[in-house]
PDB file of C-alpha atoms and ligand atoms in Angstrom:
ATOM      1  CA  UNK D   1       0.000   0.000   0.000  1.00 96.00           C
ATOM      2  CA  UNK D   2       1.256   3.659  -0.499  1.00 98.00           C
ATOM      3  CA  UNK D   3       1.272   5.771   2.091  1.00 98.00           C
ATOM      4  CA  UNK D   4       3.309   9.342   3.263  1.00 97.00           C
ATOM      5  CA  UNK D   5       2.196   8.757   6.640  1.00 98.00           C
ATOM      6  CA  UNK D   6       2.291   5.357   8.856  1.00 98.00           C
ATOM      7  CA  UNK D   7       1.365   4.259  12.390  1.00 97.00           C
ATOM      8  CA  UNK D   8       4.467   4.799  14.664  1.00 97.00           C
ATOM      9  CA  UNK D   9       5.938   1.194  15.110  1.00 97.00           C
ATOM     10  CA  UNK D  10       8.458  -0.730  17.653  1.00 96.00           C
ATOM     11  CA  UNK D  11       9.768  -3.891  17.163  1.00 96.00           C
ATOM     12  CA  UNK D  12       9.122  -6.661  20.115  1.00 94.00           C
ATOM     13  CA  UNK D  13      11.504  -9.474  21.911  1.00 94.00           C
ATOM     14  CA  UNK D  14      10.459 -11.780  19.031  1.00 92.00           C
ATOM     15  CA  UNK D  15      11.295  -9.330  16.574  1.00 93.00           C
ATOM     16  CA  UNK D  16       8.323  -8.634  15.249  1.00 94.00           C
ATOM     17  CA  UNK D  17       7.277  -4.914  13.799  1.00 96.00           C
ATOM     18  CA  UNK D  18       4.427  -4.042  15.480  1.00 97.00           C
ATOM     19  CA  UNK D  19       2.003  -0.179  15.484  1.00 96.00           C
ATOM     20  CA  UNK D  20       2.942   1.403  19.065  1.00 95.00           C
ATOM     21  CA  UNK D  21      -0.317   1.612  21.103  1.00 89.00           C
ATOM     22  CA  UNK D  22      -1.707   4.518  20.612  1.00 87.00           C
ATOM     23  CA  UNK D  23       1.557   6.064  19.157  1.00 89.00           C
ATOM     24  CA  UNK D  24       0.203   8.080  16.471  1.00 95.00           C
ATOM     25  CA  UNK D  25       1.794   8.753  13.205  1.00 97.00           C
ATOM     26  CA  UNK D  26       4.635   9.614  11.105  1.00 98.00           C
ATOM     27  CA  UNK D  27       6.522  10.409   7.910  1.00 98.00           C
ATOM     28  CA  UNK D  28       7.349   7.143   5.931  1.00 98.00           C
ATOM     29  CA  UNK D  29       9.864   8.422   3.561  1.00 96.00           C
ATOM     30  CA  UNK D  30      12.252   6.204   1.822  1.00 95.00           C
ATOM     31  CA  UNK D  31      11.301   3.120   3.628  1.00 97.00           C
ATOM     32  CA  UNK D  32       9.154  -0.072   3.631  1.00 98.00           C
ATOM     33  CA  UNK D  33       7.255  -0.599   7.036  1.00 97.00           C
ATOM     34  CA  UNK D  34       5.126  -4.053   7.211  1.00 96.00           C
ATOM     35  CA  UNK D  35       2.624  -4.196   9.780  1.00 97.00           C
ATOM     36  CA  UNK D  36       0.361  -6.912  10.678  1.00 96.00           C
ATOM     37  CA  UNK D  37      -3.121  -5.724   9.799  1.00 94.00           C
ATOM     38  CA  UNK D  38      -4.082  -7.001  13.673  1.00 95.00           C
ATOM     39  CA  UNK D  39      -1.426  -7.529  16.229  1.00 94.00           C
ATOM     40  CA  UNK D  40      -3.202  -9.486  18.083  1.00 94.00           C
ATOM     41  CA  UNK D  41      -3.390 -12.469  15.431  1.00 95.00           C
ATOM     42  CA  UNK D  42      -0.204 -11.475  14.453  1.00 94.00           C
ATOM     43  CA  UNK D  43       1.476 -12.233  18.398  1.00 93.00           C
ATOM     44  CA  UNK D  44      -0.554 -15.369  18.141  1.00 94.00           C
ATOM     45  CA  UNK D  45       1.329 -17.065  15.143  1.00 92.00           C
ATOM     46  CA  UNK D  46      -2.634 -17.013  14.089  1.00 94.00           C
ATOM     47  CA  UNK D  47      -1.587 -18.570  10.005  1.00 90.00           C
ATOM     48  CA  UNK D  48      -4.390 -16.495   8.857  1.00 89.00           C
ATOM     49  CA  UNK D  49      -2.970 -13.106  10.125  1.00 87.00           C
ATOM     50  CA  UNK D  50      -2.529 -10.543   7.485  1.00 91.00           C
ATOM     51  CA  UNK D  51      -0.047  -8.386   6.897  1.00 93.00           C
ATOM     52  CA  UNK D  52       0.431  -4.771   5.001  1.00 95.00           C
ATOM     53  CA  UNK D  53       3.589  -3.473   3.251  1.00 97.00           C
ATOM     54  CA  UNK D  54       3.532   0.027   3.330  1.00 98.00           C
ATOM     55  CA  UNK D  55       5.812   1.811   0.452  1.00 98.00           C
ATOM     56  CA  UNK D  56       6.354   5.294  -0.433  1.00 98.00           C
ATOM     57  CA  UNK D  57       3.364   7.114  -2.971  1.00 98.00           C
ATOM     58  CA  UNK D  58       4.748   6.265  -6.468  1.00 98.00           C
ATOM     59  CA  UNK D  59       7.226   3.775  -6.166  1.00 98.00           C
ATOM     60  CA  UNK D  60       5.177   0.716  -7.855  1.00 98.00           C
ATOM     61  CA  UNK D  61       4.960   2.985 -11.324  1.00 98.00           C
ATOM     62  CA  UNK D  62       8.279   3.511 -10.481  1.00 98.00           C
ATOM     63  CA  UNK D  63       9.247   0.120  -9.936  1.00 98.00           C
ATOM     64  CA  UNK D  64       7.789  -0.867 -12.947  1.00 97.00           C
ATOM     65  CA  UNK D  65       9.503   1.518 -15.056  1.00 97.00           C
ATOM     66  CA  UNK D  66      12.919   0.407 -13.992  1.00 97.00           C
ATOM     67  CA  UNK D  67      12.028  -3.210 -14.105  1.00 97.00           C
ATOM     68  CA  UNK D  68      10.793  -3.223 -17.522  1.00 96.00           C
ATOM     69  CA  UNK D  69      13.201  -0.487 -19.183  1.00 96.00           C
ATOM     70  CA  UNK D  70      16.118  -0.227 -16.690  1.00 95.00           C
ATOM     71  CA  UNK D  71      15.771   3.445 -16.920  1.00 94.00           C
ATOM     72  CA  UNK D  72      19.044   3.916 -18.017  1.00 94.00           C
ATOM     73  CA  UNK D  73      20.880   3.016 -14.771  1.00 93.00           C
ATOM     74  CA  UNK D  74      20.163  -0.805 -14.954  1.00 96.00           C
ATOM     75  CA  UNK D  75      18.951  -3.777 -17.229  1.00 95.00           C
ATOM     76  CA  UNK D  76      15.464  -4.620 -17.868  1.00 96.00           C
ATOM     77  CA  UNK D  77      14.787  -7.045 -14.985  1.00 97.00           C
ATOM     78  CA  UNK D  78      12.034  -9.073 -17.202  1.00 95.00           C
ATOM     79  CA  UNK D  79      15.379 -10.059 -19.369  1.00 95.00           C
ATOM     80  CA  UNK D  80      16.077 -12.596 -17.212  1.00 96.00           C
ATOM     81  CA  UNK D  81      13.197 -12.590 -14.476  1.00 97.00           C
ATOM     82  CA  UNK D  82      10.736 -13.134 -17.118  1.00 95.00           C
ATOM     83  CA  UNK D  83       7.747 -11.788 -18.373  1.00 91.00           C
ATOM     84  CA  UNK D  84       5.800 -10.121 -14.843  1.00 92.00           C
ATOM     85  CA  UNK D  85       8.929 -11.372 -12.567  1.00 97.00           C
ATOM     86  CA  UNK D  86       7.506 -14.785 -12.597  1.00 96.00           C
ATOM     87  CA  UNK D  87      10.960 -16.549 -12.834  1.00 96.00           C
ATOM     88  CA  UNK D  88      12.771 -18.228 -15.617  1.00 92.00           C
ATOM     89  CA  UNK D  89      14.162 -21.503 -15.543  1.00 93.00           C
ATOM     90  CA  UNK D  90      17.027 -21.268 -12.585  1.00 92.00           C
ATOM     91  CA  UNK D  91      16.548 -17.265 -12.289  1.00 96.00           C
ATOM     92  CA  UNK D  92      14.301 -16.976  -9.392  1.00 96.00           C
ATOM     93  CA  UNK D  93      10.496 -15.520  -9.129  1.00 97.00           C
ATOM     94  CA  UNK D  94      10.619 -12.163  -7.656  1.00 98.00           C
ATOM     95  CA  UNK D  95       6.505 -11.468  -8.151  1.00 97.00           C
ATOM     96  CA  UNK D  96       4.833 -11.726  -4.824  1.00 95.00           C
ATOM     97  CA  UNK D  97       8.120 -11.466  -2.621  1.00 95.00           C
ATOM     98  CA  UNK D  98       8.244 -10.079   0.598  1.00 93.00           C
ATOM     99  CA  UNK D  99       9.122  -6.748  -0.354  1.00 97.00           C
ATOM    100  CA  UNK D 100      11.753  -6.161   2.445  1.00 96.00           C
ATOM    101  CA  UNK D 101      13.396  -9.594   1.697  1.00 97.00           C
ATOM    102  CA  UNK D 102      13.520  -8.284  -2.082  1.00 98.00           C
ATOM    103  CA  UNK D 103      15.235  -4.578  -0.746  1.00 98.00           C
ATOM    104  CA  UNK D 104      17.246  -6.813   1.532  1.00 97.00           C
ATOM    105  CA  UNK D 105      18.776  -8.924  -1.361  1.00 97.00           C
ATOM    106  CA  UNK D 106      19.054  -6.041  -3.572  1.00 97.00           C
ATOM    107  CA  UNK D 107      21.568  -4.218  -1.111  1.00 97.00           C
ATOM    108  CA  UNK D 108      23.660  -7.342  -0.752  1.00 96.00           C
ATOM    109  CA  UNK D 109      23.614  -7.732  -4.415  1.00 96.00           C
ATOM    110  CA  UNK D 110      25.048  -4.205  -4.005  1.00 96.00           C
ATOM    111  CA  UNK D 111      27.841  -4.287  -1.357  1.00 95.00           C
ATOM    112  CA  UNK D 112      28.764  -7.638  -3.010  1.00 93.00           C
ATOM    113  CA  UNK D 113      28.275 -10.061  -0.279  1.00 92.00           C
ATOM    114  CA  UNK D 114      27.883 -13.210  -2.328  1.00 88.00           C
ATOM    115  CA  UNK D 115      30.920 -13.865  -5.340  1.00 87.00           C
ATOM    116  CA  UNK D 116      29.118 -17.163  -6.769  1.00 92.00           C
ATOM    117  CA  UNK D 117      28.795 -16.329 -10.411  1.00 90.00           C
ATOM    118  CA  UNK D 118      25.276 -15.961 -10.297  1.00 90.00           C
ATOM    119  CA  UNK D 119      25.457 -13.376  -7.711  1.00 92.00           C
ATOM    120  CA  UNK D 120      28.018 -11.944  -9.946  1.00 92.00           C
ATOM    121  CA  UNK D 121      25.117 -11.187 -12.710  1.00 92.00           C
ATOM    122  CA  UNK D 122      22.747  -9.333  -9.673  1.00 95.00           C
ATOM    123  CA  UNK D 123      25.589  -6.996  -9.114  1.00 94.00           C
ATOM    124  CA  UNK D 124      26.292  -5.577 -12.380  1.00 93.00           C
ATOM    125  CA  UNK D 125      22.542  -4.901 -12.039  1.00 96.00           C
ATOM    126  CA  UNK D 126      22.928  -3.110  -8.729  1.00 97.00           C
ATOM    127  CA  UNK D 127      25.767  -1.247  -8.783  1.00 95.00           C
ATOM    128  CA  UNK D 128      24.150   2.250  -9.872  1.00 96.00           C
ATOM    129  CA  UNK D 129      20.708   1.361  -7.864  1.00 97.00           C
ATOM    130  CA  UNK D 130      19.824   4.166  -5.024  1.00 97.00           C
ATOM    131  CA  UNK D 131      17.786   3.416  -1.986  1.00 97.00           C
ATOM    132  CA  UNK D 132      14.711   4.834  -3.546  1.00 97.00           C
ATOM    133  CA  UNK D 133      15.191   2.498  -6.620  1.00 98.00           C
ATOM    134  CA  UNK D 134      15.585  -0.556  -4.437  1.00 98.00           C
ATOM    135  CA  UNK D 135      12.919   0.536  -2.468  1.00 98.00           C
ATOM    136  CA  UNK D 136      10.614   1.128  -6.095  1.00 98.00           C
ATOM    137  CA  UNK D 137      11.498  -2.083  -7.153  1.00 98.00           C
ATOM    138  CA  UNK D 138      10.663  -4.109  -4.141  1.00 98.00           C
ATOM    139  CA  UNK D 139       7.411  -2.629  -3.851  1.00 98.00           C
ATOM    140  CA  UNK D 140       6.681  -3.069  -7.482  1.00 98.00           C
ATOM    141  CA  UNK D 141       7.612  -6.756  -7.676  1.00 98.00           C
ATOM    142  CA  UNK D 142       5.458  -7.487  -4.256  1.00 97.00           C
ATOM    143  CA  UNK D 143       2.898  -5.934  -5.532  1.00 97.00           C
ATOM    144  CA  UNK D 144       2.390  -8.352  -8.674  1.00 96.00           C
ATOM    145  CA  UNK D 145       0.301 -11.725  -8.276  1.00 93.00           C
ATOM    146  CA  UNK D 146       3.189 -14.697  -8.242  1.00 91.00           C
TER     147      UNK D 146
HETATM  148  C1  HEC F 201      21.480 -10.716 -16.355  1.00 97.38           C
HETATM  149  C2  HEC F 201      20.350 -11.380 -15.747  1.00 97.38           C
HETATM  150  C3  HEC F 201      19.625 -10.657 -14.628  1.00 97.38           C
HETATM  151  C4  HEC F 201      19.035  -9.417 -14.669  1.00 97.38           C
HETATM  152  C5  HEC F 201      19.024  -8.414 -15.807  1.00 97.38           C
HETATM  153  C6  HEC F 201      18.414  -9.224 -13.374  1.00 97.38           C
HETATM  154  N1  HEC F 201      18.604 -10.316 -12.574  1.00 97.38           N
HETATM  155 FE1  HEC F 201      18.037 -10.537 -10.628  1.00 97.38          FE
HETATM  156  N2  HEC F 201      18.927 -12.349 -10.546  1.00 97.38           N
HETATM  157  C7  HEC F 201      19.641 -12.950 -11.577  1.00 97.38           C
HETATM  158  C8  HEC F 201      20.215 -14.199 -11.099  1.00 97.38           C
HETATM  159  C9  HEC F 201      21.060 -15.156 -11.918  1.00 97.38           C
HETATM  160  C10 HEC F 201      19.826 -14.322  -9.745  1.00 97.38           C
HETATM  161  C11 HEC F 201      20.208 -15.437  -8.749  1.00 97.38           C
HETATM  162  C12 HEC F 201      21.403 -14.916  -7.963  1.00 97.38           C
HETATM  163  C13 HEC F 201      21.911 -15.885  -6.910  1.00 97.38           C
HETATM  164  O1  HEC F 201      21.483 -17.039  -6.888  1.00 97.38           O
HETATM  165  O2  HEC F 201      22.750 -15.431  -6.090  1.00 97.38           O
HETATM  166  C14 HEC F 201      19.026 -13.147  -9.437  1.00 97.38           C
HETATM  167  C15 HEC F 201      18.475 -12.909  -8.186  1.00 97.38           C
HETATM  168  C16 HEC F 201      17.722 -11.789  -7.864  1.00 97.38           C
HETATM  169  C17 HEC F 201      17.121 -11.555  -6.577  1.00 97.38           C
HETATM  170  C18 HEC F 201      17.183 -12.489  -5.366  1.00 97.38           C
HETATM  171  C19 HEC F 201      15.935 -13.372  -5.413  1.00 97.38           C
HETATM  172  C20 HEC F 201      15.857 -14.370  -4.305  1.00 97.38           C
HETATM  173  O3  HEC F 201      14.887 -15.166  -4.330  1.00 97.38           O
HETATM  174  O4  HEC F 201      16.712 -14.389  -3.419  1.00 97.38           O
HETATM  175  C21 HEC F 201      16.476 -10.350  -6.654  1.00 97.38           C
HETATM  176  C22 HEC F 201      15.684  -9.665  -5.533  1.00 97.38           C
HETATM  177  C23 HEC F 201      16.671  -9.834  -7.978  1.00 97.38           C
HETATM  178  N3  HEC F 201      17.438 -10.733  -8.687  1.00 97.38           N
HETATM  179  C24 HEC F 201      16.158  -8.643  -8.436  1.00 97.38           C
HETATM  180  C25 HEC F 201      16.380  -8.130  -9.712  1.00 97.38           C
HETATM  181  C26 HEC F 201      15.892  -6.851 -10.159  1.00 97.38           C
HETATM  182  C27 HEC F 201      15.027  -5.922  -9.327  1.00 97.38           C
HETATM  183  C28 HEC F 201      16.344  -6.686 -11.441  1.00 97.38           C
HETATM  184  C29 HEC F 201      16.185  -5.476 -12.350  1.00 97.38           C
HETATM  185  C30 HEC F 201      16.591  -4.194 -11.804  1.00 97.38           C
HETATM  186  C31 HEC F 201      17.095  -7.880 -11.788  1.00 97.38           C
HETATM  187  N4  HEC F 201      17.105  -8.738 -10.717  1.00 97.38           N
HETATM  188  C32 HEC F 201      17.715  -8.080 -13.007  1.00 97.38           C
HETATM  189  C33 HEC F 201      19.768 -12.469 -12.868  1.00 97.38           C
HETATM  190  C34 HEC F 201      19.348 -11.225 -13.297  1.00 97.38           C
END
């Protein structure tokens, strides 16, 4: 979902992000916040507890733009993700990912923390990729139906 403004959030011994009890709100900026859409099914481990990604206004269209053009600082990611990120024989599916683990994988690809040859192929991709980008492109390849 996009959103300037999110509830204020902590995260709790389990490590779960949860909204602060009546803590208001505040700016989202360049992040991705995931709350559970109740906490208290959520705390539970309840399997049919729902949960909402909340990414900056504009960043799917963006996200898609970059994905399917590169927009001149990367390649197309359909190339090798295939047509709507749906994976292509051993290049993974990216549509429906959890958007953070996306971001998350997109920074290593980044920094260079994995040297298998595969790997190799992500960073080229990477290399010239802002936080907003990463952040555009994780929300736009959550947001489409695996
Ligand atoms: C040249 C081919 C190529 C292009 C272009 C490419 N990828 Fe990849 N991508 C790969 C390969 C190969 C892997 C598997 C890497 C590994 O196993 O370490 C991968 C893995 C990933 C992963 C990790 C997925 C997971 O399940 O852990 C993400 C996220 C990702 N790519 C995002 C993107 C995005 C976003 C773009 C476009 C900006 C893109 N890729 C463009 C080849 C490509």
């Amino acid at each position: 979902m996009e959103a300037d403004t999110v509830p204020k959030s902590w995260v709790n011994a389990a490590r779960m992000r949860l909204p602060l009890p009546n803590g208001g709100t505040e700016s989202l900026g360049s992040r991705i916040i995931e709350l559970p859409q109740d906490p208290a099914l959520a705390t539970a481990r309840d399997p049919k507890s729902a949960f909402i990604a909340y990414v900056p206004p504009g960043s799917v269209a963006k996200g898609e733009m970059l994905a399917t053009t590169g927009g001149g600082k990367t390649i197309s990611c359909t190339v090798c993700h295939g047509d709507g990120l749906k994976g292509f024989g051993n290049i993974p599916e990216l549509a429906g990912q959890h958007p953070i683990y996306i971001a998350r994988q997109l920074f290593g690809f980044k920094a260079g923390t994995s040297k298998s040859a595969a790997a190799q192929q992500m960073q080229k991709v990477a290399e010239n990729l802002t936080t907003d980008d990463i952040v555009a492109l994780a929300a736009y390849a959550a947001s489409q139906a695996p």
